[in-house]
mmCIF file with all atom_site columns, C-alpha atoms in Angstrom:
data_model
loop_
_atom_site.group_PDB
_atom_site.id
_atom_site.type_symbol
_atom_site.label_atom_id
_atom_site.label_alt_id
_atom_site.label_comp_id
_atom_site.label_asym_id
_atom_site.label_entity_id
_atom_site.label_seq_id
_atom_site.pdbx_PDB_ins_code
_atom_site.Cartn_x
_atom_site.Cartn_y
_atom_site.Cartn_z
_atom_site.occupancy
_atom_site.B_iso_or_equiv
_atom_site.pdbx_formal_charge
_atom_site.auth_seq_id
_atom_site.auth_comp_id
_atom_site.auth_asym_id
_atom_site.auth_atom_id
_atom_site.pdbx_PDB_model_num
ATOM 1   C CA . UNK V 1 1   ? 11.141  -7.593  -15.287 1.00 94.00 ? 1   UNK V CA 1
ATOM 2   C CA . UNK V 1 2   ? 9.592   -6.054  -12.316 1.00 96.00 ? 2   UNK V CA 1
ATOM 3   C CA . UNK V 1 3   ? 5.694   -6.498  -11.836 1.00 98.00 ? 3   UNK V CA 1
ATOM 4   C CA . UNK V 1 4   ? 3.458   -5.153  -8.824  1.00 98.00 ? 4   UNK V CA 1
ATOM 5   C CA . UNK V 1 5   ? -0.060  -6.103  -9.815  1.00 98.00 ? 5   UNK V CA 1
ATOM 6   C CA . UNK V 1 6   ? -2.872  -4.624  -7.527  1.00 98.00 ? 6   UNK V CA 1
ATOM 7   C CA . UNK V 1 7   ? -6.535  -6.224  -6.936  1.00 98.00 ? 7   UNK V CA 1
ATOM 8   C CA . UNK V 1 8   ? -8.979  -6.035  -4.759  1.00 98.00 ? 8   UNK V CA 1
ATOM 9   C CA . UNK V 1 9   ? -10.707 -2.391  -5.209  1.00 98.00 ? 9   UNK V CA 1
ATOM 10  C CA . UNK V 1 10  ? -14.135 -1.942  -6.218  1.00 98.00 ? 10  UNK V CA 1
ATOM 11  C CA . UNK V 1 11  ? -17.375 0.062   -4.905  1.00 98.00 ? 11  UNK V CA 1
ATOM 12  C CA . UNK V 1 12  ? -18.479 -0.099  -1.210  1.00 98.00 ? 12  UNK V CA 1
ATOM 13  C CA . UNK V 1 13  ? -20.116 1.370   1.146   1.00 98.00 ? 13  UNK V CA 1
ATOM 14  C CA . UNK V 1 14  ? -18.927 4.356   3.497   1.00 98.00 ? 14  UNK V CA 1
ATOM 15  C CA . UNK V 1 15  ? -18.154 2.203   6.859   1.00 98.00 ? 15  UNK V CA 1
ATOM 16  C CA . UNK V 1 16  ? -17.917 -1.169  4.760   1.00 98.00 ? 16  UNK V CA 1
ATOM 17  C CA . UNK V 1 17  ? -14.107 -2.706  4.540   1.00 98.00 ? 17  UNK V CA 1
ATOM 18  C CA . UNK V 1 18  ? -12.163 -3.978  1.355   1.00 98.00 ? 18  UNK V CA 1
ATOM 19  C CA . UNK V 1 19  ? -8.819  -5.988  1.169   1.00 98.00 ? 19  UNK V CA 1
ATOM 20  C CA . UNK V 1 20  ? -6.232  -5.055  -1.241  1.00 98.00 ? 20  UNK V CA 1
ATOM 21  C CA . UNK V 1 21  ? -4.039  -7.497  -2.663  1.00 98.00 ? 21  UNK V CA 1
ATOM 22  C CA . UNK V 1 22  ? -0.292  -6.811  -4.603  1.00 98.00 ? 22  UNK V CA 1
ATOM 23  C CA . UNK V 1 23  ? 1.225   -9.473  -6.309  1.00 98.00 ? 23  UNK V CA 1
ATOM 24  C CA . UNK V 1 24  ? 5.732   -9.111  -7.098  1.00 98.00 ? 24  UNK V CA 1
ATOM 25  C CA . UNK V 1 25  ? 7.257   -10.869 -9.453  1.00 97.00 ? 25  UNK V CA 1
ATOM 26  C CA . UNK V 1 26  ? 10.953  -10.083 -11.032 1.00 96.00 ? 26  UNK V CA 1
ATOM 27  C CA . UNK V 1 27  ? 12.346  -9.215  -7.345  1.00 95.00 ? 27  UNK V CA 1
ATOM 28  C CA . UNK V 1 28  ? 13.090  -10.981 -4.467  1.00 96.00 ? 28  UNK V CA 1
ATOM 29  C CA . UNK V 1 29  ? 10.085  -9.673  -2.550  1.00 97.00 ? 29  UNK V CA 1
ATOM 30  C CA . UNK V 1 30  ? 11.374  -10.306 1.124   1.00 95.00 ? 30  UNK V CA 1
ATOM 31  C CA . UNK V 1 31  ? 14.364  -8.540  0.218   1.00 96.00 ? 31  UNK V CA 1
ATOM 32  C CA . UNK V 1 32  ? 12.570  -5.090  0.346   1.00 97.00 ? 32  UNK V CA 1
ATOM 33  C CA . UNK V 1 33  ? 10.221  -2.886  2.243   1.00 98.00 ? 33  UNK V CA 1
ATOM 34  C CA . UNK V 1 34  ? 6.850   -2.466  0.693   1.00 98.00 ? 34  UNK V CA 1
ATOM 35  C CA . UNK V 1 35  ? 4.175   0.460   0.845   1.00 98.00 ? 35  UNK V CA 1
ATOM 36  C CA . UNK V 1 36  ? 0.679   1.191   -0.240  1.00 98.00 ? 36  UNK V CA 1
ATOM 37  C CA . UNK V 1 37  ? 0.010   4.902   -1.847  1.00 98.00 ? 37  UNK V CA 1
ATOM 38  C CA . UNK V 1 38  ? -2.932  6.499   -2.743  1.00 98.00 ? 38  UNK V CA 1
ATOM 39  C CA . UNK V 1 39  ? -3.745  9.252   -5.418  1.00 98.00 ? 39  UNK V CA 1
ATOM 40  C CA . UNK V 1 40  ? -7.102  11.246  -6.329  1.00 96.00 ? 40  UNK V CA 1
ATOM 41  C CA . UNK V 1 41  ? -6.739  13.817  -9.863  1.00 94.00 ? 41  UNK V CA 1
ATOM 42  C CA . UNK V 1 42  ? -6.614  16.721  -7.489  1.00 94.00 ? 42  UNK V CA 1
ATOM 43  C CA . UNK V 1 43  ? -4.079  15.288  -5.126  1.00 92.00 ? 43  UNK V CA 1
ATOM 44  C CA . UNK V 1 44  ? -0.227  14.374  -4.902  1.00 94.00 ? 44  UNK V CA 1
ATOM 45  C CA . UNK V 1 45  ? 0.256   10.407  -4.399  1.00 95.00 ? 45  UNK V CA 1
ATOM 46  C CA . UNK V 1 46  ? -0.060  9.981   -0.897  1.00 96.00 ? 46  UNK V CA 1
ATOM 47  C CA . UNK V 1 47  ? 1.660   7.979   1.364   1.00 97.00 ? 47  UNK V CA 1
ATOM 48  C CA . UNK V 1 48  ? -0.577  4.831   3.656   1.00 98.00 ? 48  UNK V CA 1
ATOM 49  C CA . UNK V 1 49  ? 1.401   2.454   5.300   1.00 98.00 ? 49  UNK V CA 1
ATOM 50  C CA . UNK V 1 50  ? 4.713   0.410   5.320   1.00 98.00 ? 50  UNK V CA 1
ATOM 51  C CA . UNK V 1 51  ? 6.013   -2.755  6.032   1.00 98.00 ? 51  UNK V CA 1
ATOM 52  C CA . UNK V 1 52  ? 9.712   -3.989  6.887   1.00 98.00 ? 52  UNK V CA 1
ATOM 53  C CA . UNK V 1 53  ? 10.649  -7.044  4.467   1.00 98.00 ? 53  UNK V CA 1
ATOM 54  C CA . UNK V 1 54  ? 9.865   -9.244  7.169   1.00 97.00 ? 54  UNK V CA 1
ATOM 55  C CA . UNK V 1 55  ? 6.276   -8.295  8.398   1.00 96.00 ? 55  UNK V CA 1
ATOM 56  C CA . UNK V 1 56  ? 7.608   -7.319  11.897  1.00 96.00 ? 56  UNK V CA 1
ATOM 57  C CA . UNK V 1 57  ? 6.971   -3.612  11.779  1.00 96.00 ? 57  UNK V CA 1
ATOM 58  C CA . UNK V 1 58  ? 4.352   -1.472  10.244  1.00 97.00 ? 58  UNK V CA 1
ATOM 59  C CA . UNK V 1 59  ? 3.802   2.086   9.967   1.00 97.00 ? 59  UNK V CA 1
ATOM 60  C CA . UNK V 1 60  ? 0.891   4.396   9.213   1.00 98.00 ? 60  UNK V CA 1
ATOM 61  C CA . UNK V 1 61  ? -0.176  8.274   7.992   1.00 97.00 ? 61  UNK V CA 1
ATOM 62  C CA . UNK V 1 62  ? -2.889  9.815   10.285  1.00 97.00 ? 62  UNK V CA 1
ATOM 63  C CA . UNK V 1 63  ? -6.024  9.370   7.949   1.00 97.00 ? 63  UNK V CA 1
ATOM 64  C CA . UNK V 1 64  ? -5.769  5.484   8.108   1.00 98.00 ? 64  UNK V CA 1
ATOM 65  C CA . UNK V 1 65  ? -4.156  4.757   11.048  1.00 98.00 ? 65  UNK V CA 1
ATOM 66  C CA . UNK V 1 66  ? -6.275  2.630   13.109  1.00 98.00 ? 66  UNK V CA 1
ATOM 67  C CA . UNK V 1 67  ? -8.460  1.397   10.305  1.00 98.00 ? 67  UNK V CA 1
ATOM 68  C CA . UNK V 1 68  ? -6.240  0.158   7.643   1.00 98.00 ? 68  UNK V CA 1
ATOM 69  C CA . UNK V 1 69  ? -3.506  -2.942  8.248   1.00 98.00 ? 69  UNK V CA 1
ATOM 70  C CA . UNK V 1 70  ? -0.697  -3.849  6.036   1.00 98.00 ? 70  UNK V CA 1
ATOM 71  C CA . UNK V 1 71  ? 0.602   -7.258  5.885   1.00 98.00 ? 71  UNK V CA 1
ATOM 72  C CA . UNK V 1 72  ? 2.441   -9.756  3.541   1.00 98.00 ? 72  UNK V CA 1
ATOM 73  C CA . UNK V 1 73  ? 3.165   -13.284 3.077   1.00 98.00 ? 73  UNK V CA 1
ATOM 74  C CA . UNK V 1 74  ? 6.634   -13.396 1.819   1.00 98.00 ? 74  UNK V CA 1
ATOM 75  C CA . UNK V 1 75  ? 5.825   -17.220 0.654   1.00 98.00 ? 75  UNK V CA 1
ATOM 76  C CA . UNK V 1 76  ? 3.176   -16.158 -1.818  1.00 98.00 ? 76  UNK V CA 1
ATOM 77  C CA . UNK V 1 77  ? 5.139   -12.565 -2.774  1.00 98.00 ? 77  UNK V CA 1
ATOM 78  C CA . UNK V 1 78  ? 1.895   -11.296 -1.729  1.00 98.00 ? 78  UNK V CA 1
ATOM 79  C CA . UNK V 1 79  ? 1.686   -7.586  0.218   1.00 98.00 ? 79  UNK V CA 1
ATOM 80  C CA . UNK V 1 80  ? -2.210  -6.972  1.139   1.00 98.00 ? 80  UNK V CA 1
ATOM 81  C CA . UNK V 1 81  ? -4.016  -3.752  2.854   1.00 98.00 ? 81  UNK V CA 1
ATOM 82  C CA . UNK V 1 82  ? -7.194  -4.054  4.995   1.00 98.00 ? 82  UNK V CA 1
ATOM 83  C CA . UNK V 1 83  ? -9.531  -1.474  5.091   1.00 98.00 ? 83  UNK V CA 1
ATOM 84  C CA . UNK V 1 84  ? -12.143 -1.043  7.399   1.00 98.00 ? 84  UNK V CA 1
ATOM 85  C CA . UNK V 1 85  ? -14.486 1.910   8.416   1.00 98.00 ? 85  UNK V CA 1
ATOM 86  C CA . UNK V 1 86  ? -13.880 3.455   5.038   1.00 98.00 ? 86  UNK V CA 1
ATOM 87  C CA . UNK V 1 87  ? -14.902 7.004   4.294   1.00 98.00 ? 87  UNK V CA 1
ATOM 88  C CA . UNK V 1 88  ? -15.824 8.429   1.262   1.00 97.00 ? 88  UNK V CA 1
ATOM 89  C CA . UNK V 1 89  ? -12.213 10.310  1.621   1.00 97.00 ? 89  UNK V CA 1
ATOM 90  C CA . UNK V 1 90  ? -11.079 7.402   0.942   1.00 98.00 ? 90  UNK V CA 1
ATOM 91  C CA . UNK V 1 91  ? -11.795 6.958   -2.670  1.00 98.00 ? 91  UNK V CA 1
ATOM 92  C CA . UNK V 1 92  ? -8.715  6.867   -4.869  1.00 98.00 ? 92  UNK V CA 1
ATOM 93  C CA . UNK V 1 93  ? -6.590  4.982   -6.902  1.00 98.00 ? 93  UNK V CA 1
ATOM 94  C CA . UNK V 1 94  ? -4.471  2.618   -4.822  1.00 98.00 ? 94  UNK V CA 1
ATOM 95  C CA . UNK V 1 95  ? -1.285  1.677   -5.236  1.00 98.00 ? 95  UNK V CA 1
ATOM 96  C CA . UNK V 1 96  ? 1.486   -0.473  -3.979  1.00 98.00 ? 96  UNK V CA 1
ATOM 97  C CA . UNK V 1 97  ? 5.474   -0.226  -4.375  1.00 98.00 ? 97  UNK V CA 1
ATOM 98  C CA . UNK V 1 98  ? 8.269   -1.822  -3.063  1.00 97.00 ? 98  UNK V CA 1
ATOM 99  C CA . UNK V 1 99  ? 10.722  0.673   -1.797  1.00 95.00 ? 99  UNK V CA 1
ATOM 100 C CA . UNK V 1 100 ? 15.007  0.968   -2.159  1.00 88.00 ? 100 UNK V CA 1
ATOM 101 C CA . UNK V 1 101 ? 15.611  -0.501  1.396   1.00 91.00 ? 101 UNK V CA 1
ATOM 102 C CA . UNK V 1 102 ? 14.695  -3.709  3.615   1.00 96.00 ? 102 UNK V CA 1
ATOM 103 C CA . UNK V 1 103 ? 12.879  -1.194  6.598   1.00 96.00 ? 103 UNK V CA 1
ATOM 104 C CA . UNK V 1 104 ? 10.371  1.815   6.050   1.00 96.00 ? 104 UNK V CA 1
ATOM 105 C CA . UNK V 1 105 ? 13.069  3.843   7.931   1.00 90.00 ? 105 UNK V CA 1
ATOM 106 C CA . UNK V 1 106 ? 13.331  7.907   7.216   1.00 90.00 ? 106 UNK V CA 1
ATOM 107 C CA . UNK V 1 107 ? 10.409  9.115   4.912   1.00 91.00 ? 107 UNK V CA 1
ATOM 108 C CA . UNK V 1 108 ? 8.479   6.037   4.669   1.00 91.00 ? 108 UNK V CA 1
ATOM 109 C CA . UNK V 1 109 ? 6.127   7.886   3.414   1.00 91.00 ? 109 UNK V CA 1
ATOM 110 C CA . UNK V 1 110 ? 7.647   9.941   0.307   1.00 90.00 ? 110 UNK V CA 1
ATOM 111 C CA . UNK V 1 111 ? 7.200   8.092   -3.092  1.00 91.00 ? 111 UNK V CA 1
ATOM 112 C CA . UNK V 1 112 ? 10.273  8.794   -4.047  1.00 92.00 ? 112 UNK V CA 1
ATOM 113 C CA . UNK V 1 113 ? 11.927  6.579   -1.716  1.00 91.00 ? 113 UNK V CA 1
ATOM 114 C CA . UNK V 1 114 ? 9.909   3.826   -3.558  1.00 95.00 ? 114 UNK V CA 1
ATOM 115 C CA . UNK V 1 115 ? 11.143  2.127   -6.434  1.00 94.00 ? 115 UNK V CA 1
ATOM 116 C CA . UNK V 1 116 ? 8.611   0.064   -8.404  1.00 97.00 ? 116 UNK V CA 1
ATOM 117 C CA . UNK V 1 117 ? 5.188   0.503   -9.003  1.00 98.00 ? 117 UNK V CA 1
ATOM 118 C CA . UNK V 1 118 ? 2.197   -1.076  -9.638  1.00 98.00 ? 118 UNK V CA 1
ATOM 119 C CA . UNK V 1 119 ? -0.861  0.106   -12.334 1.00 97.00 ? 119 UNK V CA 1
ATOM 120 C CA . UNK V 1 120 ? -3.005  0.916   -9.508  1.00 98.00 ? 120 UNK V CA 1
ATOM 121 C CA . UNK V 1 121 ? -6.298  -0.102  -8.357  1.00 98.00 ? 121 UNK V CA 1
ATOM 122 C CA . UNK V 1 122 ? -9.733  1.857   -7.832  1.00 98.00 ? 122 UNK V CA 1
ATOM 123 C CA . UNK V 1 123 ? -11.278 2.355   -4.609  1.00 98.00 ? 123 UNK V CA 1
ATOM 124 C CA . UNK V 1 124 ? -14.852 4.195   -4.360  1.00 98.00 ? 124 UNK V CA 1
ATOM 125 C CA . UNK V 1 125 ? -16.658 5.231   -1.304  1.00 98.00 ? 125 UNK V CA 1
ATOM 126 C CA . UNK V 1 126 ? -20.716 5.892   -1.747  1.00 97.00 ? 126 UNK V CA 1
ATOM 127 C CA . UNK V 1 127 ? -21.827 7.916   1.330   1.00 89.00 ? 127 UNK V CA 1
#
């Protein structure tokens, strides 16, 4: 069985930074691309970032691009997101999935092309 388990979120500050955290089990984690979403009540799940299955290339949307990093440790089946300078845009549940394919090749960015899911974790922004 398949298991993404987010942690990590919580309530900061606008301009303060959290680190995300997504634990895989029941896959062979370095076998697949991995991605970080994000969805508000009002909004479609939106794409964040990417990662190849080995950590060598990343890829980001506009809105986080410069202040968020993706990264894994394929020892510890462990993907993680840093955020820094984070705006109260920013508040959403976050989520991370592992996608069909080894590279975030095509439309990285579209949930469909992602697989399994994790439950999610909450990120708030106070201004």
């Amino acid at each position: 069985q398949v298991q993404l388990v987010e942690s990590g979120g919580g309530l900061v500050q606008a301009g303060g930074s959290l680190r995300l955290s997504c634990t895989v089990s029941g896959l062979t984690f370095d076998d697949y691309a991995m991605g970080w979403f994000r969805q508000t009540p009002e909004n479609e799940r939106e794409g964040l970032s990417c990662i190849d299955w080995d950590g060598n290339s990343a890829n980001y949307t506009d809105p986080v691009k410069g202040r968020f990093t993706i990264s894994r440790d394929n020892a510890k089946n462990t993907l993680y997101l840093q955020m820094t300078g984070l705006k109260s845009e920013d508040t959403a549940m976050y989520y991370c999935a592992a996608r069909s394919y080894s590279f975030c090749s095509g439309a990285w960015w579209s949930a469909p092309t992602f697989t399994s899911w994790g439950q999610g974790t909450q990120v708030t922004v106070s201004s």
